[in-house]
């Protein structure tokens, strides 16, 4: 069950008033693990929402500190809702593609010439070895996917240093870092949204 499926469990009988007294996640109302993540507010969250918290933090703050939990349950819920809208909008824009994603930003990590992009997979699956097209306004650039890292920390480097968490696929509804082959050409005159698609 994915993060967005578990978020829908809000109608399971749980309410915000009794979250604190039950062994359920304060964000999605799913089952808590034995050692849940506790926010600075005291709210406890499940592993799926902890993973989402790390991406929420990464997208919103320049620095990161595993002990500095400044996000609230509301912050995480709002980010989930924003992601759901980005997914819906992106799927509507690229109905004929087998996979489509919303590109958040560029990351520089590792050897010179390595380029990582932060992607929310909105439709289908991106896999290592795929050829993807990055669409920025009227510009299109083709790249091959050479690696994918799922969040295991508050940044790409942090995730890699905490065990790699390298995966072969980025599935629908998931955020992750995609390493692309080929020069990353940017258009400085275009400030709109950027997408990646697979035919």
PDB file of C-alpha atoms in Angstrom:
ATOM      1  CA  UNK A   1       0.000   0.000   0.000  1.00  0.00           C
ATOM      2  CA  UNK A   2       1.419   3.381  -1.015  1.00  0.00           C
ATOM      3  CA  UNK A   3       1.495   6.629   0.865  1.00  0.00           C
ATOM      4  CA  UNK A   4      -1.512   8.061  -0.955  1.00  0.00           C
ATOM      5  CA  UNK A   5      -3.546   4.880  -0.305  1.00  0.00           C
ATOM      6  CA  UNK A   6      -2.769   5.021   3.395  1.00  0.00           C
ATOM      7  CA  UNK A   7      -3.725   8.714   3.486  1.00  0.00           C
ATOM      8  CA  UNK A   8      -7.197   7.705   2.335  1.00  0.00           C
ATOM      9  CA  UNK A   9      -7.648   5.639   5.487  1.00  0.00           C
ATOM     10  CA  UNK A  10      -8.894   8.791   7.197  1.00  0.00           C
ATOM     11  CA  UNK A  11     -12.408   7.350   7.128  1.00  0.00           C
ATOM     12  CA  UNK A  12     -11.402   4.236   9.085  1.00  0.00           C
ATOM     13  CA  UNK A  13     -13.004   5.554  12.263  1.00  0.00           C
ATOM     14  CA  UNK A  14      -9.953   7.376  13.544  1.00  0.00           C
ATOM     15  CA  UNK A  15     -10.195  11.071  14.344  1.00  0.00           C
ATOM     16  CA  UNK A  16      -7.673  13.757  15.140  1.00  0.00           C
ATOM     17  CA  UNK A  17      -8.960  13.920  18.712  1.00  0.00           C
ATOM     18  CA  UNK A  18      -8.063  10.323  19.526  1.00  0.00           C
ATOM     19  CA  UNK A  19      -4.874   9.963  17.445  1.00  0.00           C
ATOM     20  CA  UNK A  20      -2.711  10.679  20.491  1.00  0.00           C
ATOM     21  CA  UNK A  21      -4.225   7.803  22.480  1.00  0.00           C
ATOM     22  CA  UNK A  22      -4.144   5.188  19.723  1.00  0.00           C
ATOM     23  CA  UNK A  23      -1.322   3.455  17.904  1.00  0.00           C
ATOM     24  CA  UNK A  24      -2.122   5.167  14.625  1.00  0.00           C
ATOM     25  CA  UNK A  25      -0.223   7.652  12.475  1.00  0.00           C
ATOM     26  CA  UNK A  26      -1.135  11.295  13.091  1.00  0.00           C
ATOM     27  CA  UNK A  27      -0.874  12.076   9.351  1.00  0.00           C
ATOM     28  CA  UNK A  28      -2.562   9.186   7.503  1.00  0.00           C
ATOM     29  CA  UNK A  29      -4.243   7.343  10.409  1.00  0.00           C
ATOM     30  CA  UNK A  30      -2.516   4.118   9.359  1.00  0.00           C
ATOM     31  CA  UNK A  31      -0.934   1.614  11.762  1.00  0.00           C
ATOM     32  CA  UNK A  32       2.181   2.818  13.597  1.00  0.00           C
ATOM     33  CA  UNK A  33       5.324   0.648  13.592  1.00  0.00           C
ATOM     34  CA  UNK A  34       6.903  -0.449  16.878  1.00  0.00           C
ATOM     35  CA  UNK A  35       9.355   2.476  16.778  1.00  0.00           C
ATOM     36  CA  UNK A  36       7.512   5.344  15.088  1.00  0.00           C
ATOM     37  CA  UNK A  37       9.046   8.669  14.146  1.00  0.00           C
ATOM     38  CA  UNK A  38       8.078  11.374  16.652  1.00  0.00           C
ATOM     39  CA  UNK A  39       7.813  14.963  15.499  1.00  0.00           C
ATOM     40  CA  UNK A  40       8.874  17.826  17.750  1.00  0.00           C
ATOM     41  CA  UNK A  41       5.160  18.396  18.438  1.00  0.00           C
ATOM     42  CA  UNK A  42       4.963  14.931  19.975  1.00  0.00           C
ATOM     43  CA  UNK A  43       2.876  13.521  17.118  1.00  0.00           C
ATOM     44  CA  UNK A  44       3.944  10.069  15.947  1.00  0.00           C
ATOM     45  CA  UNK A  45       3.976   9.075  12.301  1.00  0.00           C
ATOM     46  CA  UNK A  46       4.372   5.865  10.296  1.00  0.00           C
ATOM     47  CA  UNK A  47       7.289   4.942   8.023  1.00  0.00           C
ATOM     48  CA  UNK A  48       5.509   6.045   4.833  1.00  0.00           C
ATOM     49  CA  UNK A  49       4.773   9.462   6.298  1.00  0.00           C
ATOM     50  CA  UNK A  50       8.298   9.726   7.699  1.00  0.00           C
ATOM     51  CA  UNK A  51       9.584   9.173   4.169  1.00  0.00           C
ATOM     52  CA  UNK A  52       7.189  11.858   2.961  1.00  0.00           C
ATOM     53  CA  UNK A  53       8.363  14.152   5.775  1.00  0.00           C
ATOM     54  CA  UNK A  54      11.942  13.873   4.543  1.00  0.00           C
ATOM     55  CA  UNK A  55      10.928  14.929   1.024  1.00  0.00           C
ATOM     56  CA  UNK A  56       8.739  17.728   2.423  1.00  0.00           C
ATOM     57  CA  UNK A  57      11.701  18.973   4.439  1.00  0.00           C
ATOM     58  CA  UNK A  58      14.053  18.640   1.479  1.00  0.00           C
ATOM     59  CA  UNK A  59      11.748  20.656  -0.799  1.00  0.00           C
ATOM     60  CA  UNK A  60      11.215  23.395   1.771  1.00  0.00           C
ATOM     61  CA  UNK A  61      14.555  23.949   3.470  1.00  0.00           C
ATOM     62  CA  UNK A  62      18.150  24.401   2.349  1.00  0.00           C
ATOM     63  CA  UNK A  63      19.781  22.699   5.324  1.00  0.00           C
ATOM     64  CA  UNK A  64      18.833  19.521   7.130  1.00  0.00           C
ATOM     65  CA  UNK A  65      19.336  18.048  10.568  1.00  0.00           C
ATOM     66  CA  UNK A  66      17.877  14.722  11.636  1.00  0.00           C
ATOM     67  CA  UNK A  67      17.325  16.089  15.141  1.00  0.00           C
ATOM     68  CA  UNK A  68      15.742  19.348  13.980  1.00  0.00           C
ATOM     69  CA  UNK A  69      12.189  18.197  13.304  1.00  0.00           C
ATOM     70  CA  UNK A  70      10.498  21.488  12.576  1.00  0.00           C
ATOM     71  CA  UNK A  71       7.750  20.045  10.384  1.00  0.00           C
ATOM     72  CA  UNK A  72       4.247  19.592  11.749  1.00  0.00           C
ATOM     73  CA  UNK A  73       1.523  17.122  10.825  1.00  0.00           C
ATOM     74  CA  UNK A  74      -0.214  19.957   8.943  1.00  0.00           C
ATOM     75  CA  UNK A  75       2.952  20.654   6.889  1.00  0.00           C
ATOM     76  CA  UNK A  76       3.118  17.022   5.790  1.00  0.00           C
ATOM     77  CA  UNK A  77      -0.605  16.816   5.019  1.00  0.00           C
ATOM     78  CA  UNK A  78      -0.439  20.002   2.927  1.00  0.00           C
ATOM     79  CA  UNK A  79       2.528  18.647   0.973  1.00  0.00           C
ATOM     80  CA  UNK A  80       0.623  15.425   0.286  1.00  0.00           C
ATOM     81  CA  UNK A  81      -2.265  17.496  -1.089  1.00  0.00           C
ATOM     82  CA  UNK A  82       0.116  19.534  -3.288  1.00  0.00           C
ATOM     83  CA  UNK A  83       1.627  16.321  -4.639  1.00  0.00           C
ATOM     84  CA  UNK A  84      -1.827  14.945  -5.422  1.00  0.00           C
ATOM     85  CA  UNK A  85      -2.587  18.102  -7.437  1.00  0.00           C
ATOM     86  CA  UNK A  86       0.777  17.929  -9.269  1.00  0.00           C
ATOM     87  CA  UNK A  87       0.078  14.279 -10.102  1.00  0.00           C
ATOM     88  CA  UNK A  88      -3.402  15.055 -11.422  1.00  0.00           C
ATOM     89  CA  UNK A  89      -2.200  18.042 -13.492  1.00  0.00           C
ATOM     90  CA  UNK A  90       0.766  16.150 -14.957  1.00  0.00           C
ATOM     91  CA  UNK A  91      -1.281  13.087 -15.923  1.00  0.00           C
ATOM     92  CA  UNK A  92      -3.782  15.362 -17.701  1.00  0.00           C
ATOM     93  CA  UNK A  93      -0.970  17.069 -19.653  1.00  0.00           C
ATOM     94  CA  UNK A  94       0.600  13.833 -20.938  1.00  0.00           C
ATOM     95  CA  UNK A  95      -2.234  11.338 -21.540  1.00  0.00           C
ATOM     96  CA  UNK A  96      -0.364   9.408 -24.259  1.00  0.00           C
ATOM     97  CA  UNK A  97       2.912   8.833 -22.383  1.00  0.00           C
ATOM     98  CA  UNK A  98       3.557   5.594 -20.516  1.00  0.00           C
ATOM     99  CA  UNK A  99       5.213   7.539 -17.677  1.00  0.00           C
ATOM    100  CA  UNK A 100       5.224  11.190 -16.666  1.00  0.00           C
ATOM    101  CA  UNK A 101       6.770  13.085 -13.790  1.00  0.00           C
ATOM    102  CA  UNK A 102       7.022  16.545 -12.297  1.00  0.00           C
ATOM    103  CA  UNK A 103      10.631  17.683 -12.064  1.00  0.00           C
ATOM    104  CA  UNK A 104      11.380  19.659  -8.915  1.00  0.00           C
ATOM    105  CA  UNK A 105      15.027  20.613  -9.254  1.00  0.00           C
ATOM    106  CA  UNK A 106      18.565  19.756 -10.267  1.00  0.00           C
ATOM    107  CA  UNK A 107      21.070  18.253  -7.816  1.00  0.00           C
ATOM    108  CA  UNK A 108      24.827  18.215  -8.122  1.00  0.00           C
ATOM    109  CA  UNK A 109      26.333  15.246  -6.348  1.00  0.00           C
ATOM    110  CA  UNK A 110      29.185  12.847  -6.901  1.00  0.00           C
ATOM    111  CA  UNK A 111      31.625  13.017  -9.802  1.00  0.00           C
ATOM    112  CA  UNK A 112      31.831  15.996 -12.133  1.00  0.00           C
ATOM    113  CA  UNK A 113      29.393  15.549 -14.969  1.00  0.00           C
ATOM    114  CA  UNK A 114      26.910  13.549 -12.893  1.00  0.00           C
ATOM    115  CA  UNK A 115      23.463  15.120 -12.889  1.00  0.00           C
ATOM    116  CA  UNK A 116      20.602  14.134 -10.603  1.00  0.00           C
ATOM    117  CA  UNK A 117      17.063  15.445 -10.976  1.00  0.00           C
ATOM    118  CA  UNK A 118      14.407  15.384  -8.247  1.00  0.00           C
ATOM    119  CA  UNK A 119      11.244  13.839  -9.685  1.00  0.00           C
ATOM    120  CA  UNK A 120       7.713  13.122  -8.490  1.00  0.00           C
ATOM    121  CA  UNK A 121       6.534  10.166 -10.584  1.00  0.00           C
ATOM    122  CA  UNK A 122       2.944  11.035 -11.508  1.00  0.00           C
ATOM    123  CA  UNK A 123       2.121   8.219 -13.919  1.00  0.00           C
ATOM    124  CA  UNK A 124       3.621   4.835 -14.767  1.00  0.00           C
ATOM    125  CA  UNK A 125       7.159   3.873 -13.779  1.00  0.00           C
ATOM    126  CA  UNK A 126      10.630   5.252 -14.466  1.00  0.00           C
ATOM    127  CA  UNK A 127      13.301   2.541 -14.522  1.00  0.00           C
ATOM    128  CA  UNK A 128      17.078   2.389 -14.754  1.00  0.00           C
ATOM    129  CA  UNK A 129      17.965   2.147 -18.454  1.00  0.00           C
ATOM    130  CA  UNK A 130      14.927   4.124 -19.669  1.00  0.00           C
ATOM    131  CA  UNK A 131      15.278   6.941 -22.149  1.00  0.00           C
ATOM    132  CA  UNK A 132      13.307   9.905 -20.864  1.00  0.00           C
ATOM    133  CA  UNK A 133      12.503  13.311 -22.317  1.00  0.00           C
ATOM    134  CA  UNK A 134      12.830  16.422 -20.161  1.00  0.00           C
ATOM    135  CA  UNK A 135      10.313  19.049 -21.252  1.00  0.00           C
ATOM    136  CA  UNK A 136      10.945  22.653 -20.301  1.00  0.00           C
ATOM    137  CA  UNK A 137       8.589  25.021 -22.110  1.00  0.00           C
ATOM    138  CA  UNK A 138       9.067  24.391 -25.833  1.00  0.00           C
ATOM    139  CA  UNK A 139      12.456  22.735 -25.252  1.00  0.00           C
ATOM    140  CA  UNK A 140      12.931  18.976 -25.149  1.00  0.00           C
ATOM    141  CA  UNK A 141      16.060  17.087 -24.074  1.00  0.00           C
ATOM    142  CA  UNK A 142      16.573  13.317 -24.119  1.00  0.00           C
ATOM    143  CA  UNK A 143      18.454  11.550 -21.332  1.00  0.00           C
ATOM    144  CA  UNK A 144      19.112   7.980 -20.272  1.00  0.00           C
ATOM    145  CA  UNK A 145      18.357   7.005 -16.670  1.00  0.00           C
ATOM    146  CA  UNK A 146      21.491   5.464 -15.124  1.00  0.00           C
ATOM    147  CA  UNK A 147      20.439   5.266 -11.451  1.00  0.00           C
ATOM    148  CA  UNK A 148      17.539   6.006  -9.094  1.00  0.00           C
ATOM    149  CA  UNK A 149      17.760   6.764  -5.369  1.00  0.00           C
ATOM    150  CA  UNK A 150      14.710   6.764  -3.097  1.00  0.00           C
ATOM    151  CA  UNK A 151      14.700   9.006   0.002  1.00  0.00           C
ATOM    152  CA  UNK A 152      16.521   7.653   3.035  1.00  0.00           C
ATOM    153  CA  UNK A 153      17.521  11.056   4.394  1.00  0.00           C
ATOM    154  CA  UNK A 154      16.833  14.752   4.002  1.00  0.00           C
ATOM    155  CA  UNK A 155      18.912  15.130   0.821  1.00  0.00           C
ATOM    156  CA  UNK A 156      20.348  13.054  -1.997  1.00  0.00           C
ATOM    157  CA  UNK A 157      23.801  12.965  -0.385  1.00  0.00           C
ATOM    158  CA  UNK A 158      22.315  12.159   3.014  1.00  0.00           C
ATOM    159  CA  UNK A 159      20.212   9.363   1.497  1.00  0.00           C
ATOM    160  CA  UNK A 160      23.229   7.822  -0.243  1.00  0.00           C
ATOM    161  CA  UNK A 161      25.379   8.076   2.888  1.00  0.00           C
ATOM    162  CA  UNK A 162      22.693   6.331   4.948  1.00  0.00           C
ATOM    163  CA  UNK A 163      22.846   3.133   2.983  1.00  0.00           C
ATOM    164  CA  UNK A 164      22.231   4.160  -0.599  1.00  0.00           C
ATOM    165  CA  UNK A 165      18.637   3.054  -0.835  1.00  0.00           C
ATOM    166  CA  UNK A 166      19.254   2.698  -4.563  1.00  0.00           C
ATOM    167  CA  UNK A 167      16.317   1.203  -6.451  1.00  0.00           C
ATOM    168  CA  UNK A 168      15.621   0.056  -9.993  1.00  0.00           C
ATOM    169  CA  UNK A 169      12.311   1.866 -10.368  1.00  0.00           C
ATOM    170  CA  UNK A 170      10.478   5.016  -9.332  1.00  0.00           C
ATOM    171  CA  UNK A 171       6.789   4.182  -9.119  1.00  0.00           C
ATOM    172  CA  UNK A 172       3.655   6.276  -9.394  1.00  0.00           C
ATOM    173  CA  UNK A 173       3.170   8.589  -6.406  1.00  0.00           C
ATOM    174  CA  UNK A 174       6.807   8.398  -5.300  1.00  0.00           C
ATOM    175  CA  UNK A 175       9.485  11.095  -5.069  1.00  0.00           C
ATOM    176  CA  UNK A 176      13.071  10.197  -5.849  1.00  0.00           C
ATOM    177  CA  UNK A 177      16.336  11.219  -7.454  1.00  0.00           C
ATOM    178  CA  UNK A 178      17.035  10.142 -11.036  1.00  0.00           C
ATOM    179  CA  UNK A 179      20.596  10.200 -12.350  1.00  0.00           C
ATOM    180  CA  UNK A 180      20.659  11.140 -16.016  1.00  0.00           C
ATOM    181  CA  UNK A 181      23.305  10.684 -18.693  1.00  0.00           C
ATOM    182  CA  UNK A 182      24.026  13.550 -21.047  1.00  0.00           C
ATOM    183  CA  UNK A 183      24.618  17.232 -20.598  1.00  0.00           C
ATOM    184  CA  UNK A 184      21.950  18.988 -18.576  1.00  0.00           C
ATOM    185  CA  UNK A 185      21.043  22.005 -20.730  1.00  0.00           C
ATOM    186  CA  UNK A 186      18.931  24.622 -19.005  1.00  0.00           C
ATOM    187  CA  UNK A 187      17.052  27.501 -20.554  1.00  0.00           C
ATOM    188  CA  UNK A 188      17.625  30.571 -18.353  1.00  0.00           C
ATOM    189  CA  UNK A 189      14.748  32.439 -20.014  1.00  0.00           C
ATOM    190  CA  UNK A 190      12.157  29.849 -18.992  1.00  0.00           C
ATOM    191  CA  UNK A 191      10.888  29.830 -15.414  1.00  0.00           C
ATOM    192  CA  UNK A 192       7.838  27.571 -15.761  1.00  0.00           C
ATOM    193  CA  UNK A 193       7.371  23.991 -14.618  1.00  0.00           C
ATOM    194  CA  UNK A 194       9.568  21.215 -15.988  1.00  0.00           C
ATOM    195  CA  UNK A 195       8.457  17.636 -16.649  1.00  0.00           C
ATOM    196  CA  UNK A 196       9.999  14.315 -17.599  1.00  0.00           C
ATOM    197  CA  UNK A 197       8.138  11.784 -19.722  1.00  0.00           C
ATOM    198  CA  UNK A 198       8.639   8.348 -21.214  1.00  0.00           C
ATOM    199  CA  UNK A 199       6.938   7.520 -24.504  1.00  0.00           C
TER     200      UNK A 199
END
